[in-house]
Amino acid sequence: MSLRRPGSLRWLQPGLHIKRWLLLMALSVSAISLGLAYGFRGLYEKGVRLPGFFRILTLAFVQPPILRAAVFAAIGIGALMFSLRMLSRAMLVPFLKGDEDLADVYLKHRTMNKGPRVVALGGGTGLSTLLRGIKDYTGNLTAIVTVADDGGSSGRLREQYRILPPGDFRQCLTALAETEPLMTELFQHRFTEGSLDGHAFGNLFIMAMAEITGNFETALRESGKVLAVRGTILPSTVHDVTLVAELVDGQEAVGESRIPLSMMPIRHVYLEPRHA
């Protein structure tokens, strides 16, 4: 069971790197207060008669002086914490989601940046599922994605437009996305009618971005900004490659989508061209 610090006390938890600035703020306020206190004390010692509201303002009626100091300290600390809480909410609440607390969001951001550096290689559902779990522990993620997919929507786009297959990249983008769920759902939406039947919107988006930017890697980077992706996604190669499997009977199965259809055991697999 985790114990959450209530309210403004969350700003005092380790890892935020903000306590030093709170301390500096407190010292600054204390220095100003000490200066005012010495000024009023000098006036009192010289017998200067001050208006009645100054006696109320300085709590001159509270005795002994040590109790007066404790009252001022309590009021100051309470006002400082309350003002800090309200200031943070007033300035940054538009950027928070639901009932998120700013201190928790900031701590998560700091923790993610300090997380281990992880590189994941692969493709398909396995890689995206792995990334979806790892992103809760570190923001220093790099996904290197295979480009041999030649089936489904990716295969059709690859064949018609000679681009890298976008399907696996779409899944990795949505797995690492920090944007609203509706935007993620939009990228995964698959058309069911007309000439777009079978195509996922995210595949078409990545293809369009590649045409606009003239570079597939740039398209991935810009698509990542749209989805607020945590981490980096890279293609394993930017060359048009085909996965080939040599079977034990000497025949070859050409294409990732065709290899599972062969009923013979596989001797070994390779990419064509071999030096991509």
PDB file of C-alpha atoms in Angstrom:
ATOM      1  CA  MET A   1       0.000   0.000   0.000  1.00  0.00           C
ATOM      2  CA  SER A   2       1.536   3.346  -1.048  1.00  0.00           C
ATOM      3  CA  LEU A   3       1.251   6.388   1.166  1.00  0.00           C
ATOM      4  CA  ARG A   4       0.650   9.600  -0.810  1.00  0.00           C
ATOM      5  CA  ARG A   5       1.692  12.847   0.789  1.00  0.00           C
ATOM      6  CA  PRO A   6      -1.323  15.138   0.992  1.00  0.00           C
ATOM      7  CA  GLY A   7      -1.569  18.437  -0.880  1.00  0.00           C
ATOM      8  CA  SER A   8       1.460  20.671  -1.100  1.00  0.00           C
ATOM      9  CA  LEU A   9       3.639  18.244   0.884  1.00  0.00           C
ATOM     10  CA  ARG A  10       4.132  16.280  -2.360  1.00  0.00           C
ATOM     11  CA  TRP A  11       6.493  19.039  -3.445  1.00  0.00           C
ATOM     12  CA  LEU A  12       8.840  17.912  -0.644  1.00  0.00           C
ATOM     13  CA  GLN A  13       9.232  14.309  -1.853  1.00  0.00           C
ATOM     14  CA  PRO A  14      12.669  13.226  -3.138  1.00  0.00           C
ATOM     15  CA  GLY A  15      13.498  13.455  -6.804  1.00  0.00           C
ATOM     16  CA  LEU A  16      11.746  16.692  -7.748  1.00  0.00           C
ATOM     17  CA  HIS A  17      14.883  18.864  -7.353  1.00  0.00           C
ATOM     18  CA  ILE A  18      12.670  21.661  -6.140  1.00  0.00           C
ATOM     19  CA  LYS A  19      13.280  21.708  -2.378  1.00  0.00           C
ATOM     20  CA  ARG A  20      16.455  23.772  -2.853  1.00  0.00           C
ATOM     21  CA  TRP A  21      14.454  26.536  -4.529  1.00  0.00           C
ATOM     22  CA  LEU A  22      11.750  26.367  -1.881  1.00  0.00           C
ATOM     23  CA  LEU A  23      14.493  26.759   0.723  1.00  0.00           C
ATOM     24  CA  LEU A  24      15.949  29.749  -1.124  1.00  0.00           C
ATOM     25  CA  MET A  25      12.478  31.290  -1.334  1.00  0.00           C
ATOM     26  CA  ALA A  26      11.974  30.758   2.388  1.00  0.00           C
ATOM     27  CA  LEU A  27      15.363  32.323   3.184  1.00  0.00           C
ATOM     28  CA  SER A  28      14.539  35.305   0.988  1.00  0.00           C
ATOM     29  CA  VAL A  29      11.207  35.860   2.705  1.00  0.00           C
ATOM     30  CA  SER A  30      12.898  35.424   6.095  1.00  0.00           C
ATOM     31  CA  ALA A  31      15.524  38.017   5.223  1.00  0.00           C
ATOM     32  CA  ILE A  32      12.848  40.531   4.232  1.00  0.00           C
ATOM     33  CA  SER A  33      10.843  39.768   7.360  1.00  0.00           C
ATOM     34  CA  LEU A  34      13.938  40.087   9.561  1.00  0.00           C
ATOM     35  CA  GLY A  35      14.697  43.463   8.029  1.00  0.00           C
ATOM     36  CA  LEU A  36      11.161  44.696   8.719  1.00  0.00           C
ATOM     37  CA  ALA A  37      11.310  43.302  12.259  1.00  0.00           C
ATOM     38  CA  TYR A  38      14.541  45.171  13.033  1.00  0.00           C
ATOM     39  CA  GLY A  39      13.021  48.314  11.582  1.00  0.00           C
ATOM     40  CA  PHE A  40       9.916  48.126  13.786  1.00  0.00           C
ATOM     41  CA  ARG A  41      12.052  47.235  16.806  1.00  0.00           C
ATOM     42  CA  GLY A  42      14.158  50.337  16.269  1.00  0.00           C
ATOM     43  CA  LEU A  43      11.072  52.491  16.107  1.00  0.00           C
ATOM     44  CA  TYR A  44       9.681  50.957  19.323  1.00  0.00           C
ATOM     45  CA  GLU A  45      12.995  51.443  21.162  1.00  0.00           C
ATOM     46  CA  LYS A  46      13.122  55.113  20.157  1.00  0.00           C
ATOM     47  CA  GLY A  47       9.651  55.607  21.569  1.00  0.00           C
ATOM     48  CA  VAL A  48       8.073  56.498  18.256  1.00  0.00           C
ATOM     49  CA  ARG A  49       4.315  56.307  18.632  1.00  0.00           C
ATOM     50  CA  LEU A  50       2.941  54.166  15.826  1.00  0.00           C
ATOM     51  CA  PRO A  51      -0.702  53.997  14.682  1.00  0.00           C
ATOM     52  CA  GLY A  52      -2.863  51.355  16.334  1.00  0.00           C
ATOM     53  CA  PHE A  53      -3.076  49.116  13.275  1.00  0.00           C
ATOM     54  CA  PHE A  54       0.736  48.712  13.395  1.00  0.00           C
ATOM     55  CA  ARG A  55       0.419  47.185  16.863  1.00  0.00           C
ATOM     56  CA  ILE A  56      -2.195  44.803  15.515  1.00  0.00           C
ATOM     57  CA  LEU A  57      -0.076  44.060  12.412  1.00  0.00           C
ATOM     58  CA  THR A  58       2.983  43.244  14.513  1.00  0.00           C
ATOM     59  CA  LEU A  59       0.947  41.304  17.136  1.00  0.00           C
ATOM     60  CA  ALA A  60       2.386  43.495  19.875  1.00  0.00           C
ATOM     61  CA  PHE A  61      -0.456  42.383  22.152  1.00  0.00           C
ATOM     62  CA  VAL A  62       0.745  38.740  22.024  1.00  0.00           C
ATOM     63  CA  GLN A  63       3.036  37.919  24.937  1.00  0.00           C
ATOM     64  CA  PRO A  64       5.641  36.562  25.512  1.00  0.00           C
ATOM     65  CA  PRO A  65       7.640  37.484  22.351  1.00  0.00           C
ATOM     66  CA  ILE A  66       8.555  33.814  21.702  1.00  0.00           C
ATOM     67  CA  LEU A  67       4.861  33.023  21.303  1.00  0.00           C
ATOM     68  CA  ARG A  68       4.536  35.946  18.898  1.00  0.00           C
ATOM     69  CA  ALA A  69       7.415  34.506  16.815  1.00  0.00           C
ATOM     70  CA  ALA A  70       5.742  31.083  16.725  1.00  0.00           C
ATOM     71  CA  VAL A  71       2.448  32.617  15.539  1.00  0.00           C
ATOM     72  CA  PHE A  72       4.218  34.521  12.741  1.00  0.00           C
ATOM     73  CA  ALA A  73       6.121  31.385  11.691  1.00  0.00           C
ATOM     74  CA  ALA A  74       2.942  29.282  11.549  1.00  0.00           C
ATOM     75  CA  ILE A  75       1.083  31.912   9.544  1.00  0.00           C
ATOM     76  CA  GLY A  76       4.029  32.339   7.157  1.00  0.00           C
ATOM     77  CA  ILE A  77       4.559  28.633   6.495  1.00  0.00           C
ATOM     78  CA  GLY A  78       0.846  28.005   6.023  1.00  0.00           C
ATOM     79  CA  ALA A  79       0.447  30.956   3.644  1.00  0.00           C
ATOM     80  CA  LEU A  80       3.543  29.940   1.670  1.00  0.00           C
ATOM     81  CA  MET A  81       2.374  26.350   1.144  1.00  0.00           C
ATOM     82  CA  PHE A  82      -1.162  27.417   0.280  1.00  0.00           C
ATOM     83  CA  SER A  83       0.030  30.057  -2.202  1.00  0.00           C
ATOM     84  CA  LEU A  84       2.428  27.563  -3.825  1.00  0.00           C
ATOM     85  CA  ARG A  85      -0.374  25.043  -4.268  1.00  0.00           C
ATOM     86  CA  MET A  86      -2.812  27.577  -5.703  1.00  0.00           C
ATOM     87  CA  LEU A  87      -0.158  29.109  -7.967  1.00  0.00           C
ATOM     88  CA  SER A  88       0.767  25.741  -9.453  1.00  0.00           C
ATOM     89  CA  ARG A  89      -2.864  24.858 -10.026  1.00  0.00           C
ATOM     90  CA  ALA A  90      -3.731  28.232 -11.544  1.00  0.00           C
ATOM     91  CA  MET A  91      -0.802  28.163 -13.981  1.00  0.00           C
ATOM     92  CA  LEU A  92      -0.590  24.496 -14.960  1.00  0.00           C
ATOM     93  CA  VAL A  93      -4.004  22.912 -14.404  1.00  0.00           C
ATOM     94  CA  PRO A  94      -4.841  23.264 -18.154  1.00  0.00           C
ATOM     95  CA  PHE A  95      -1.981  20.835 -18.876  1.00  0.00           C
ATOM     96  CA  LEU A  96      -3.068  18.156 -16.390  1.00  0.00           C
ATOM     97  CA  LYS A  97      -5.351  15.237 -17.163  1.00  0.00           C
ATOM     98  CA  GLY A  98      -8.267  14.416 -14.911  1.00  0.00           C
ATOM     99  CA  ASP A  99      -7.364  14.484 -11.219  1.00  0.00           C
ATOM    100  CA  GLU A 100      -3.585  14.370 -11.771  1.00  0.00           C
ATOM    101  CA  ASP A 101      -1.480  16.274  -9.277  1.00  0.00           C
ATOM    102  CA  LEU A 102       1.222  18.559 -10.658  1.00  0.00           C
ATOM    103  CA  ALA A 103       3.857  17.301  -8.218  1.00  0.00           C
ATOM    104  CA  ASP A 104       3.153  13.682  -9.231  1.00  0.00           C
ATOM    105  CA  VAL A 105       3.375  14.542 -12.932  1.00  0.00           C
ATOM    106  CA  TYR A 106       6.635  16.423 -12.403  1.00  0.00           C
ATOM    107  CA  LEU A 107       8.142  13.581 -10.353  1.00  0.00           C
ATOM    108  CA  LYS A 108       7.140  11.066 -13.032  1.00  0.00           C
ATOM    109  CA  HIS A 109       8.819  13.227 -15.672  1.00  0.00           C
ATOM    110  CA  ARG A 110      12.044  13.443 -13.662  1.00  0.00           C
ATOM    111  CA  THR A 111      12.005   9.702 -12.931  1.00  0.00           C
ATOM    112  CA  MET A 112      11.426   8.765 -16.571  1.00  0.00           C
ATOM    113  CA  ASN A 113      14.388  10.885 -17.705  1.00  0.00           C
ATOM    114  CA  LYS A 114      16.646   9.115 -15.188  1.00  0.00           C
ATOM    115  CA  GLY A 115      15.467   5.629 -16.145  1.00  0.00           C
ATOM    116  CA  PRO A 116      17.719   3.011 -17.764  1.00  0.00           C
ATOM    117  CA  ARG A 117      18.507   3.275 -21.464  1.00  0.00           C
ATOM    118  CA  VAL A 118      16.702   0.460 -23.262  1.00  0.00           C
ATOM    119  CA  VAL A 119      16.910  -0.578 -26.911  1.00  0.00           C
ATOM    120  CA  ALA A 120      14.267  -3.008 -28.177  1.00  0.00           C
ATOM    121  CA  LEU A 121      14.550  -4.754 -31.539  1.00  0.00           C
ATOM    122  CA  GLY A 122      11.756  -6.562 -33.335  1.00  0.00           C
ATOM    123  CA  GLY A 123       8.369  -5.956 -34.888  1.00  0.00           C
ATOM    124  CA  GLY A 124       4.756  -6.978 -34.916  1.00  0.00           C
ATOM    125  CA  THR A 125       2.575  -7.281 -31.835  1.00  0.00           C
ATOM    126  CA  GLY A 126       5.427  -8.545 -29.640  1.00  0.00           C
ATOM    127  CA  LEU A 127       7.527  -5.383 -29.849  1.00  0.00           C
ATOM    128  CA  SER A 128       4.612  -2.993 -29.330  1.00  0.00           C
ATOM    129  CA  THR A 129       3.392  -4.990 -26.306  1.00  0.00           C
ATOM    130  CA  LEU A 130       6.881  -4.916 -24.793  1.00  0.00           C
ATOM    131  CA  LEU A 131       7.198  -1.162 -25.337  1.00  0.00           C
ATOM    132  CA  ARG A 132       3.805  -0.514 -23.766  1.00  0.00           C
ATOM    133  CA  GLY A 133       5.028  -2.135 -20.540  1.00  0.00           C
ATOM    134  CA  ILE A 134       8.559  -0.709 -20.472  1.00  0.00           C
ATOM    135  CA  LYS A 135       7.460   2.903 -20.964  1.00  0.00           C
ATOM    136  CA  ASP A 136       6.106   2.959 -17.385  1.00  0.00           C
ATOM    137  CA  TYR A 137       9.667   2.556 -16.060  1.00  0.00           C
ATOM    138  CA  THR A 138      11.844   4.696 -18.336  1.00  0.00           C
ATOM    139  CA  GLY A 139      11.605   7.391 -20.968  1.00  0.00           C
ATOM    140  CA  ASN A 140      14.989   6.509 -22.491  1.00  0.00           C
ATOM    141  CA  LEU A 141      13.579   4.051 -25.008  1.00  0.00           C
ATOM    142  CA  THR A 142      14.683   3.278 -28.550  1.00  0.00           C
ATOM    143  CA  ALA A 143      12.714   0.848 -30.703  1.00  0.00           C
ATOM    144  CA  ILE A 144      14.454  -0.554 -33.813  1.00  0.00           C
ATOM    145  CA  VAL A 145      11.690  -1.931 -36.010  1.00  0.00           C
ATOM    146  CA  THR A 146      11.886  -4.507 -38.782  1.00  0.00           C
ATOM    147  CA  VAL A 147      10.925  -3.370 -42.294  1.00  0.00           C
ATOM    148  CA  ALA A 148      10.309  -6.793 -43.883  1.00  0.00           C
ATOM    149  CA  ASP A 149       6.519  -6.805 -43.401  1.00  0.00           C
ATOM    150  CA  ASP A 150       4.796  -7.398 -46.744  1.00  0.00           C
ATOM    151  CA  GLY A 151       1.298  -8.477 -45.729  1.00  0.00           C
ATOM    152  CA  GLY A 152      -2.023  -6.734 -45.203  1.00  0.00           C
ATOM    153  CA  SER A 153      -2.305  -2.952 -45.386  1.00  0.00           C
ATOM    154  CA  SER A 154       1.457  -2.475 -45.057  1.00  0.00           C
ATOM    155  CA  GLY A 155       2.144  -4.834 -47.949  1.00  0.00           C
ATOM    156  CA  ARG A 156      -0.343  -3.066 -50.211  1.00  0.00           C
ATOM    157  CA  LEU A 157       1.054   0.377 -49.440  1.00  0.00           C
ATOM    158  CA  ARG A 158       4.589  -0.920 -49.826  1.00  0.00           C
ATOM    159  CA  GLU A 159       3.816  -2.412 -53.219  1.00  0.00           C
ATOM    160  CA  GLN A 160       1.873   0.589 -54.557  1.00  0.00           C
ATOM    161  CA  TYR A 161       3.972   3.456 -53.190  1.00  0.00           C
ATOM    162  CA  ARG A 162       7.384   1.835 -52.630  1.00  0.00           C
ATOM    163  CA  ILE A 163       7.653   2.991 -49.008  1.00  0.00           C
ATOM    164  CA  LEU A 164       8.744   1.122 -45.923  1.00  0.00           C
ATOM    165  CA  PRO A 165       5.866  -0.892 -44.410  1.00  0.00           C
ATOM    166  CA  PRO A 166       4.231   1.414 -41.831  1.00  0.00           C
ATOM    167  CA  GLY A 167       2.176  -1.146 -39.867  1.00  0.00           C
ATOM    168  CA  ASP A 168       4.735  -2.128 -37.218  1.00  0.00           C
ATOM    169  CA  PHE A 169       5.767   1.507 -36.792  1.00  0.00           C
ATOM    170  CA  ARG A 170       2.134   2.496 -36.233  1.00  0.00           C
ATOM    171  CA  GLN A 171       1.806  -0.076 -33.452  1.00  0.00           C
ATOM    172  CA  CYS A 172       5.012   1.138 -31.784  1.00  0.00           C
ATOM    173  CA  LEU A 173       3.870   4.769 -32.008  1.00  0.00           C
ATOM    174  CA  THR A 174       0.555   4.013 -30.332  1.00  0.00           C
ATOM    175  CA  ALA A 175       2.283   1.828 -27.711  1.00  0.00           C
ATOM    176  CA  LEU A 176       4.589   4.694 -26.687  1.00  0.00           C
ATOM    177  CA  ALA A 177       1.961   7.440 -27.059  1.00  0.00           C
ATOM    178  CA  GLU A 178       1.171   9.771 -24.161  1.00  0.00           C
ATOM    179  CA  THR A 179      -1.662  11.576 -25.929  1.00  0.00           C
ATOM    180  CA  GLU A 180      -5.419  11.320 -25.460  1.00  0.00           C
ATOM    181  CA  PRO A 181      -6.885   7.792 -25.930  1.00  0.00           C
ATOM    182  CA  LEU A 182      -9.055   9.060 -28.791  1.00  0.00           C
ATOM    183  CA  MET A 183      -5.981  10.014 -30.839  1.00  0.00           C
ATOM    184  CA  THR A 184      -4.467   6.574 -30.252  1.00  0.00           C
ATOM    185  CA  GLU A 185      -7.744   4.945 -31.261  1.00  0.00           C
ATOM    186  CA  LEU A 186      -7.777   7.084 -34.406  1.00  0.00           C
ATOM    187  CA  PHE A 187      -4.325   5.849 -35.448  1.00  0.00           C
ATOM    188  CA  GLN A 188      -5.444   2.243 -34.964  1.00  0.00           C
ATOM    189  CA  HIS A 189      -8.761   2.701 -36.792  1.00  0.00           C
ATOM    190  CA  ARG A 190      -9.084   0.390 -39.785  1.00  0.00           C
ATOM    191  CA  PHE A 191     -11.395   1.175 -42.712  1.00  0.00           C
ATOM    192  CA  THR A 192     -13.846  -1.528 -43.759  1.00  0.00           C
ATOM    193  CA  GLU A 193     -15.304  -0.232 -47.025  1.00  0.00           C
ATOM    194  CA  GLY A 194     -14.301   1.099 -50.422  1.00  0.00           C
ATOM    195  CA  SER A 195     -10.796   1.470 -51.777  1.00  0.00           C
ATOM    196  CA  LEU A 196      -9.462   2.000 -48.258  1.00  0.00           C
ATOM    197  CA  ASP A 197     -10.816  -1.339 -47.045  1.00  0.00           C
ATOM    198  CA  GLY A 198      -8.272  -2.942 -44.700  1.00  0.00           C
ATOM    199  CA  HIS A 199      -6.077   0.138 -44.378  1.00  0.00           C
ATOM    200  CA  ALA A 200      -5.364   1.560 -40.915  1.00  0.00           C
ATOM    201  CA  PHE A 201      -5.550   5.339 -40.609  1.00  0.00           C
ATOM    202  CA  GLY A 202      -2.147   5.414 -38.913  1.00  0.00           C
ATOM    203  CA  ASN A 203      -0.557   3.666 -41.910  1.00  0.00           C
ATOM    204  CA  LEU A 204      -1.969   6.298 -44.258  1.00  0.00           C
ATOM    205  CA  PHE A 205      -0.889   9.079 -41.915  1.00  0.00           C
ATOM    206  CA  ILE A 206       2.714   7.840 -41.778  1.00  0.00           C
ATOM    207  CA  MET A 207       2.765   7.408 -45.559  1.00  0.00           C
ATOM    208  CA  ALA A 208       1.446  10.945 -46.090  1.00  0.00           C
ATOM    209  CA  MET A 209       3.975  12.325 -43.598  1.00  0.00           C
ATOM    210  CA  ALA A 210       6.771  10.512 -45.451  1.00  0.00           C
ATOM    211  CA  GLU A 211       5.680  12.124 -48.724  1.00  0.00           C
ATOM    212  CA  ILE A 212       5.488  15.584 -47.149  1.00  0.00           C
ATOM    213  CA  THR A 213       8.865  15.381 -45.377  1.00  0.00           C
ATOM    214  CA  GLY A 214      10.585  13.319 -48.080  1.00  0.00           C
ATOM    215  CA  ASN A 215      12.130  11.045 -45.461  1.00  0.00           C
ATOM    216  CA  PHE A 216      10.667   8.076 -43.598  1.00  0.00           C
ATOM    217  CA  GLU A 217      12.700   8.644 -40.427  1.00  0.00           C
ATOM    218  CA  THR A 218      11.595  12.283 -40.331  1.00  0.00           C
ATOM    219  CA  ALA A 219       8.021  11.130 -40.845  1.00  0.00           C
ATOM    220  CA  LEU A 220       8.310   8.860 -37.799  1.00  0.00           C
ATOM    221  CA  ARG A 221       9.770  11.670 -35.712  1.00  0.00           C
ATOM    222  CA  GLU A 222       7.001  14.099 -36.668  1.00  0.00           C
ATOM    223  CA  SER A 223       4.313  11.452 -36.147  1.00  0.00           C
ATOM    224  CA  GLY A 224       5.795  10.858 -32.708  1.00  0.00           C
ATOM    225  CA  LYS A 225       5.302  14.538 -31.875  1.00  0.00           C
ATOM    226  CA  VAL A 226       1.629  14.292 -32.818  1.00  0.00           C
ATOM    227  CA  LEU A 227       1.161  11.366 -30.423  1.00  0.00           C
ATOM    228  CA  ALA A 228       3.529  12.717 -27.729  1.00  0.00           C
ATOM    229  CA  VAL A 229       5.599   9.544 -27.984  1.00  0.00           C
ATOM    230  CA  ARG A 230       7.957   8.666 -25.123  1.00  0.00           C
ATOM    231  CA  GLY A 231      11.143   7.404 -26.757  1.00  0.00           C
ATOM    232  CA  THR A 232      12.566   7.048 -30.261  1.00  0.00           C
ATOM    233  CA  ILE A 233      11.451   4.755 -33.083  1.00  0.00           C
ATOM    234  CA  LEU A 234      13.855   3.847 -35.879  1.00  0.00           C
ATOM    235  CA  PRO A 235      13.666   1.530 -38.916  1.00  0.00           C
ATOM    236  CA  SER A 236      16.224  -1.299 -38.943  1.00  0.00           C
ATOM    237  CA  THR A 237      17.125  -0.170 -42.475  1.00  0.00           C
ATOM    238  CA  VAL A 238      15.769   2.381 -44.939  1.00  0.00           C
ATOM    239  CA  HIS A 239      16.331   0.025 -47.877  1.00  0.00           C
ATOM    240  CA  ASP A 240      13.524  -1.938 -49.525  1.00  0.00           C
ATOM    241  CA  VAL A 241      14.298  -5.432 -48.238  1.00  0.00           C
ATOM    242  CA  THR A 242      12.589  -8.796 -48.573  1.00  0.00           C
ATOM    243  CA  LEU A 243      12.760 -11.600 -46.018  1.00  0.00           C
ATOM    244  CA  VAL A 244      13.663 -14.937 -47.643  1.00  0.00           C
ATOM    245  CA  ALA A 245      13.619 -18.385 -46.034  1.00  0.00           C
ATOM    246  CA  GLU A 246      15.571 -21.329 -47.438  1.00  0.00           C
ATOM    247  CA  LEU A 247      13.705 -24.545 -46.725  1.00  0.00           C
ATOM    248  CA  VAL A 248      15.275 -27.918 -45.989  1.00  0.00           C
ATOM    249  CA  ASP A 249      14.224 -29.215 -49.431  1.00  0.00           C
ATOM    250  CA  GLY A 250      16.230 -26.449 -51.118  1.00  0.00           C
ATOM    251  CA  GLN A 251      13.260 -24.312 -52.109  1.00  0.00           C
ATOM    252  CA  GLU A 252      12.844 -20.683 -51.040  1.00  0.00           C
ATOM    253  CA  ALA A 253       9.856 -18.920 -49.518  1.00  0.00           C
ATOM    254  CA  VAL A 254      10.035 -15.235 -50.477  1.00  0.00           C
ATOM    255  CA  GLY A 255       8.293 -12.651 -48.301  1.00  0.00           C
ATOM    256  CA  GLU A 256       7.485 -12.512 -44.607  1.00  0.00           C
ATOM    257  CA  SER A 257       3.786 -13.210 -45.199  1.00  0.00           C
ATOM    258  CA  ARG A 258       4.524 -16.288 -47.320  1.00  0.00           C
ATOM    259  CA  ILE A 259       7.064 -17.966 -45.050  1.00  0.00           C
ATOM    260  CA  PRO A 260       4.468 -19.198 -42.496  1.00  0.00           C
ATOM    261  CA  LEU A 261       2.496 -20.787 -45.352  1.00  0.00           C
ATOM    262  CA  SER A 262       5.306 -23.154 -46.283  1.00  0.00           C
ATOM    263  CA  MET A 263       4.927 -26.559 -44.680  1.00  0.00           C
ATOM    264  CA  MET A 264       8.627 -27.468 -44.777  1.00  0.00           C
ATOM    265  CA  PRO A 265      11.118 -26.806 -41.949  1.00  0.00           C
ATOM    266  CA  ILE A 266      13.365 -23.765 -42.442  1.00  0.00           C
ATOM    267  CA  ARG A 267      17.114 -24.135 -42.878  1.00  0.00           C
ATOM    268  CA  HIS A 268      17.923 -20.436 -42.513  1.00  0.00           C
ATOM    269  CA  VAL A 269      16.575 -16.983 -43.327  1.00  0.00           C
ATOM    270  CA  TYR A 270      18.210 -13.906 -44.855  1.00  0.00           C
ATOM    271  CA  LEU A 271      17.401 -10.499 -46.268  1.00  0.00           C
ATOM    272  CA  GLU A 272      17.455  -9.621 -49.930  1.00  0.00           C
ATOM    273  CA  PRO A 273      19.477  -7.581 -50.765  1.00  0.00           C
ATOM    274  CA  ARG A 274      21.932  -9.152 -48.334  1.00  0.00           C
ATOM    275  CA  HIS A 275      23.897  -5.960 -47.601  1.00  0.00           C
ATOM    276  CA  ALA A 276      21.063  -3.564 -46.751  1.00  0.00           C
TER     277      ALA A 276
END
